[in-house]
Tab-separated table of C-alpha atoms in Angstrom:
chain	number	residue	atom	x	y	z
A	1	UNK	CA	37.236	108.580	-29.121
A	2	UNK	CA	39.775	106.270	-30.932
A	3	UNK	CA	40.164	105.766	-34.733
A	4	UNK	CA	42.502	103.477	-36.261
A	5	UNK	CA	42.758	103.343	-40.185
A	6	UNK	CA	44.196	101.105	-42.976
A	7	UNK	CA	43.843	100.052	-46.124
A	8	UNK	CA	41.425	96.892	-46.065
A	9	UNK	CA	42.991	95.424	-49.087
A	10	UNK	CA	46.217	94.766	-50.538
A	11	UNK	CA	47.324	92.613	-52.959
A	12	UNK	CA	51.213	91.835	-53.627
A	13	UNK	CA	53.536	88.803	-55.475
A	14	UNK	CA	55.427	86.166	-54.263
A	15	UNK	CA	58.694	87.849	-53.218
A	16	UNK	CA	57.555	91.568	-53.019
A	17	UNK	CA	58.054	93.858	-50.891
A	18	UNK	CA	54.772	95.507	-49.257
A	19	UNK	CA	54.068	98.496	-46.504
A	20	UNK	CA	50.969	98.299	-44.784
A	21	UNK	CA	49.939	101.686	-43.220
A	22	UNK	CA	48.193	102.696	-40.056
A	23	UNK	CA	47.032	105.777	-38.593
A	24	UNK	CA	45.627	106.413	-35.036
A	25	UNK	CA	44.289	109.202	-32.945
A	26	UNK	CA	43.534	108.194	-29.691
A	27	UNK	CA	42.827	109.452	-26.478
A	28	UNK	CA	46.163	107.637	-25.255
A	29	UNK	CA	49.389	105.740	-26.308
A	30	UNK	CA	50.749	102.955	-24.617
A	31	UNK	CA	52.370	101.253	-27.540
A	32	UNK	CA	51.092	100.241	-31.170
A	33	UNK	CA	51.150	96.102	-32.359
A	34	UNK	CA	50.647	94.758	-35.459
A	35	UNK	CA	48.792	91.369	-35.303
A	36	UNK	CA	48.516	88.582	-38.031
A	37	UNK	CA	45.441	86.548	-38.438
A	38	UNK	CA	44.755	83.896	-40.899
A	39	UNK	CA	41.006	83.081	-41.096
A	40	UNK	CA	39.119	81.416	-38.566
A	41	UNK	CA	42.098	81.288	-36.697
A	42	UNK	CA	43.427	83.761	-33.473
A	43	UNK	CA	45.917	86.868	-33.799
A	44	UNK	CA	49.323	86.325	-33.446
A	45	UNK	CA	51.762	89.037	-32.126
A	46	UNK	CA	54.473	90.461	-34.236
A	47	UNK	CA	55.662	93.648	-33.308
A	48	UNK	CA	55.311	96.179	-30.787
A	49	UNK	CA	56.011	99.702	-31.383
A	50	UNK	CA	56.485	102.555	-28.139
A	51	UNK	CA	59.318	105.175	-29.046
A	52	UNK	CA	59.815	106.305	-32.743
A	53	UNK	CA	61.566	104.407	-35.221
A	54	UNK	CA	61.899	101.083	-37.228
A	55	UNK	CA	61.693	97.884	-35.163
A	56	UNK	CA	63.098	94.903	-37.309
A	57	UNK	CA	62.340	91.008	-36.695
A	58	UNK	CA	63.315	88.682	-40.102
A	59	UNK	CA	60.926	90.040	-42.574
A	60	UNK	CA	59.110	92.040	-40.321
A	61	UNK	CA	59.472	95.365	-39.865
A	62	UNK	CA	57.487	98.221	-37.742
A	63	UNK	CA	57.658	101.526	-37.854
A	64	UNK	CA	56.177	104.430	-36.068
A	65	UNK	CA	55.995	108.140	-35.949
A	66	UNK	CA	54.357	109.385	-32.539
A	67	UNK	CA	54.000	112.864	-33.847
A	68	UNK	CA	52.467	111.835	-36.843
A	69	UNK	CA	50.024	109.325	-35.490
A	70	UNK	CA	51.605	106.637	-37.876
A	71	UNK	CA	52.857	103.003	-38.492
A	72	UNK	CA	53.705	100.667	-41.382
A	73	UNK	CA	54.384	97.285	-41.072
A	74	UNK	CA	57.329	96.213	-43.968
A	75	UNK	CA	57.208	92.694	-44.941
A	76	UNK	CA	60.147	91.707	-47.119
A	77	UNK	CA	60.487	88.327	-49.361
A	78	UNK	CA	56.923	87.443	-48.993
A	79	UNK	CA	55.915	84.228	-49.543
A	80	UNK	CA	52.405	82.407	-50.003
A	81	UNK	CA	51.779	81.813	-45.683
A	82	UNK	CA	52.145	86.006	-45.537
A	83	UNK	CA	48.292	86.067	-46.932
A	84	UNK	CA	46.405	86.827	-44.312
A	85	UNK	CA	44.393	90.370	-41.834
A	86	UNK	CA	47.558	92.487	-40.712
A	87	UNK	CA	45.749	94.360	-37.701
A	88	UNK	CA	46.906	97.423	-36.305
A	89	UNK	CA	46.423	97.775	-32.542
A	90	UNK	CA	46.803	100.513	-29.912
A	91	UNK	CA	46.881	100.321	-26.379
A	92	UNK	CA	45.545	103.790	-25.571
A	93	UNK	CA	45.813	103.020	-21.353
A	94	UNK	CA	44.599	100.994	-19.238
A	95	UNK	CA	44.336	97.733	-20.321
A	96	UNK	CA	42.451	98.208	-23.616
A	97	UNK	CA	43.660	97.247	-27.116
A	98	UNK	CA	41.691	99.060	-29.473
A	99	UNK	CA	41.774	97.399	-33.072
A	100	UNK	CA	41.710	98.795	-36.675
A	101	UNK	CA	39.311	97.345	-38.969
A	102	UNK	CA	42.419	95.022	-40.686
A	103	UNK	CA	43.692	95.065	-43.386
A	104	UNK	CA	43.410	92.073	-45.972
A	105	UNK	CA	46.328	91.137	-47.998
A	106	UNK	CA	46.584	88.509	-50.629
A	107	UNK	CA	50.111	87.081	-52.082
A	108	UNK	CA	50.018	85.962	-55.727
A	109	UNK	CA	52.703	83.215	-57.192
B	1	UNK	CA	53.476	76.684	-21.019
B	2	UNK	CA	53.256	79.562	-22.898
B	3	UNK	CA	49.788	79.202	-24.360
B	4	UNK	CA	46.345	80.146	-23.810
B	5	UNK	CA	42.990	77.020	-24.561
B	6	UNK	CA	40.009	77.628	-25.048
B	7	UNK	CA	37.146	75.410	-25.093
B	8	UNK	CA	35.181	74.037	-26.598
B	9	UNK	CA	36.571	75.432	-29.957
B	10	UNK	CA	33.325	74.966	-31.855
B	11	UNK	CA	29.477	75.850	-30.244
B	12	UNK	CA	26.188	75.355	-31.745
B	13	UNK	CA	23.593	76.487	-29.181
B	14	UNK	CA	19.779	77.321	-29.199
B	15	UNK	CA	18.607	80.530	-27.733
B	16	UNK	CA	16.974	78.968	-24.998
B	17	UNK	CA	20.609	77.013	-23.866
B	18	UNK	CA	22.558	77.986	-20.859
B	19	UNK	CA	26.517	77.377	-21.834
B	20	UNK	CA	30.189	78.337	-20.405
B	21	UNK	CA	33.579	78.972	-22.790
B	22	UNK	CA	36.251	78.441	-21.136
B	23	UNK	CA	40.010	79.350	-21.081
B	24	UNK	CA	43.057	79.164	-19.209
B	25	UNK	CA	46.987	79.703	-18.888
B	26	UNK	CA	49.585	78.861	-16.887
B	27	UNK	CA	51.877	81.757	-17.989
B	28	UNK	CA	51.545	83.086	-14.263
B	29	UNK	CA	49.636	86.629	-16.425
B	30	UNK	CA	47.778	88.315	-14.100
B	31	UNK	CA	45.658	90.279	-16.912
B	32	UNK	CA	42.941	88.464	-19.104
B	33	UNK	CA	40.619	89.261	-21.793
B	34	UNK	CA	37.342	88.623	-23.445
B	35	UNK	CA	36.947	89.911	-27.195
B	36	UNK	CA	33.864	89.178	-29.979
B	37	UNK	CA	34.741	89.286	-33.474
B	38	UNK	CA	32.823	88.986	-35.719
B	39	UNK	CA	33.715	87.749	-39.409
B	40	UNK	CA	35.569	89.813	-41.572
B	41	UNK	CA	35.851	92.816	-38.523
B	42	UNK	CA	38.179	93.611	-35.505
B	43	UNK	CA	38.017	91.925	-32.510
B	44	UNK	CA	36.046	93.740	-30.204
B	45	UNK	CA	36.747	94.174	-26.265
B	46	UNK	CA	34.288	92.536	-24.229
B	47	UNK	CA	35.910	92.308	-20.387
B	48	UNK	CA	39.186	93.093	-18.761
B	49	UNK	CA	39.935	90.756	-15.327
B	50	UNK	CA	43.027	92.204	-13.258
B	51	UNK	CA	43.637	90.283	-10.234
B	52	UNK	CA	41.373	88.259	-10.903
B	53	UNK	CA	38.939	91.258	-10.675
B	54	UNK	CA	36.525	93.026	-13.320
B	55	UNK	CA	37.540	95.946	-14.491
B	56	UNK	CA	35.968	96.634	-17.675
B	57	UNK	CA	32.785	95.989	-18.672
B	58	UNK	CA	32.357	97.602	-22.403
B	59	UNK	CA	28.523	97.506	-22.347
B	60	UNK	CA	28.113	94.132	-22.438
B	61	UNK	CA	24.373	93.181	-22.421
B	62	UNK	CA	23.850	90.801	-19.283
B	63	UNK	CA	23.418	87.431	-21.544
B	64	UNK	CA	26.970	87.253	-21.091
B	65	UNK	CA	28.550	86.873	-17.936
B	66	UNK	CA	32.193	86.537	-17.164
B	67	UNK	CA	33.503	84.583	-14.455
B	68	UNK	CA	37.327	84.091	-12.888
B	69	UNK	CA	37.292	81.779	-10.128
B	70	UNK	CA	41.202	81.773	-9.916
B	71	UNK	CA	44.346	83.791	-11.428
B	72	UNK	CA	44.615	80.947	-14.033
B	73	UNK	CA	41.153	80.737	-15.506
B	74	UNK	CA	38.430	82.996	-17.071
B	75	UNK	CA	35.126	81.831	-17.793
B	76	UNK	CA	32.006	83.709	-19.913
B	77	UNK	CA	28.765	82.065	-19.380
B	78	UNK	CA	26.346	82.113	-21.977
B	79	UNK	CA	22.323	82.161	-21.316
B	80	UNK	CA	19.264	83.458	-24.258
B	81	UNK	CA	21.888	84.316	-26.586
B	82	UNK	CA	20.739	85.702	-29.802
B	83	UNK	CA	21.340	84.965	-33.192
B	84	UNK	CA	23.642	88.333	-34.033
B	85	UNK	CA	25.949	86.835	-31.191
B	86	UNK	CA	27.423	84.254	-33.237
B	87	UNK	CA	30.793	85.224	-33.695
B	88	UNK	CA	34.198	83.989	-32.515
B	89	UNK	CA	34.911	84.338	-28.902
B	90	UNK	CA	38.626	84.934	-28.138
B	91	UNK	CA	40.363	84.710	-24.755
B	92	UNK	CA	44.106	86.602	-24.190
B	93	UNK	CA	46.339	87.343	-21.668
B	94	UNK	CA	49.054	89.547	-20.774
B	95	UNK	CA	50.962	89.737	-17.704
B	96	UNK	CA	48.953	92.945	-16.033
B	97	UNK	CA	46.779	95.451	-17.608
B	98	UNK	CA	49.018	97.927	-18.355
B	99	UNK	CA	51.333	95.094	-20.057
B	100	UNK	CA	51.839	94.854	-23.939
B	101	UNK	CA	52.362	91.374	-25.478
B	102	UNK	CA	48.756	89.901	-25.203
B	103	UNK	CA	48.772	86.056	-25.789
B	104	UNK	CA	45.551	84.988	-27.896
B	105	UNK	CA	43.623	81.876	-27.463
B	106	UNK	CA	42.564	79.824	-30.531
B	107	UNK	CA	39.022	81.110	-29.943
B	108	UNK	CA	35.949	79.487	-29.914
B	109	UNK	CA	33.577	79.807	-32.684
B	110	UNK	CA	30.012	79.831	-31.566
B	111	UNK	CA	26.935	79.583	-33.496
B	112	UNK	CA	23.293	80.624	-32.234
B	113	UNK	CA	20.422	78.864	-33.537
């Protein structure tokens, strides 16, 4: 089967730092994504993890640990638009994208 | 183009209706999606299309039926729907199956009366 956990709140300030964690055990690994999603609104793609190590973009950052079964997403400088579901995803083969449950987190001036 | 549309992007419908979401891109992805999610969960994998071809079905019961009459569009038809569907219906592509980088549609947000 596949499990996928993370926290499903967080709560952070205005120009914080803050590490969202994910673990997975799946049946397969074809990559790990972290997703944004504002409510009512669709996921947006912003990283994509394969091969160990940090993956940077601006304020993103992803990191993962194959042995370990582990991400984080780092966002840095976070600002008001950062509140939002930060979902964890793993492509465990063919074709499907398997979900965690999200992970809530609200920015605070 | 490097989007994917839905519509219609809001749907009330009784349980007696017969109704079609729709979605499409012209990103030339040969890979497309149908997920549920409901509020405050996941999204949850409903059908995979690869060339233009079903190839997964995650249990869906057979009130919903997908459709893909061509590489750039993807259909799910909607007939006796109940209540407990209502959710938010989201289309995404990628450019095959085994392909990361899926592209998400704005969704449609459907309501069952």
């Amino acid at each position: 089967g596949q499990n996928i956990d993370q926290p499903t709140e967080m709560t952070a300030t205005e120009g914080a730092i803050v590490q969202i964690n994910c673990t997975y055990q799946t049946s397969g690994f074809n990559g790990l994504f972290w997703y944004q999603q504002h409510a009512g609104e669709a996921p947006t793609f912003l990283s994509y993890n394969v091969l160990d190590g940090l993956e940077e973009k601006g304020r993103f950052s992803s990191f993962l640990s194959r042995s370990k079964g582990y991400s984080y997403l780092l966002l840095k400088e976070l600002q008001m638009k950062d509140s939002a579901s930060y979902l964890c995803a793993v492509n465990s083969g063919y074709s499907t994208l398997t979900f965690g449950k999200g992970t809530m987190l609200l920015v605070s001036p | 183009d490097t989007e994917v549309t839905q519509t219609p992007k809001h749907l009330v419908m009784g349980m007696t209706n017969k109704k079609s979401l729709k979605c499409e891109q012209h990103m030339g992805h040969r890979a497309m999606y149908w997920y549920k999610q409901k509020a405050k969960k996941p999204p949850e994998l409903m059908f995979v299309y690869s060339y233009e071809k079903l190839s997964i079905n995650e249990s869906v019961p057979s009130r919903f039926s997908p459709e893909c009459p061509n590489s750039s569009l993807l259909n799910l038809h909607l007939h006796a729907l109940q209540p407990e569907d209502s959710a938010l219906y989201l289309c995404a592509s990628s450019q095959s199956a085994r392909d990361y980088g899926y592209t998400f549609g704005s969704g449609t947000r459907l309501t069952v009366v």
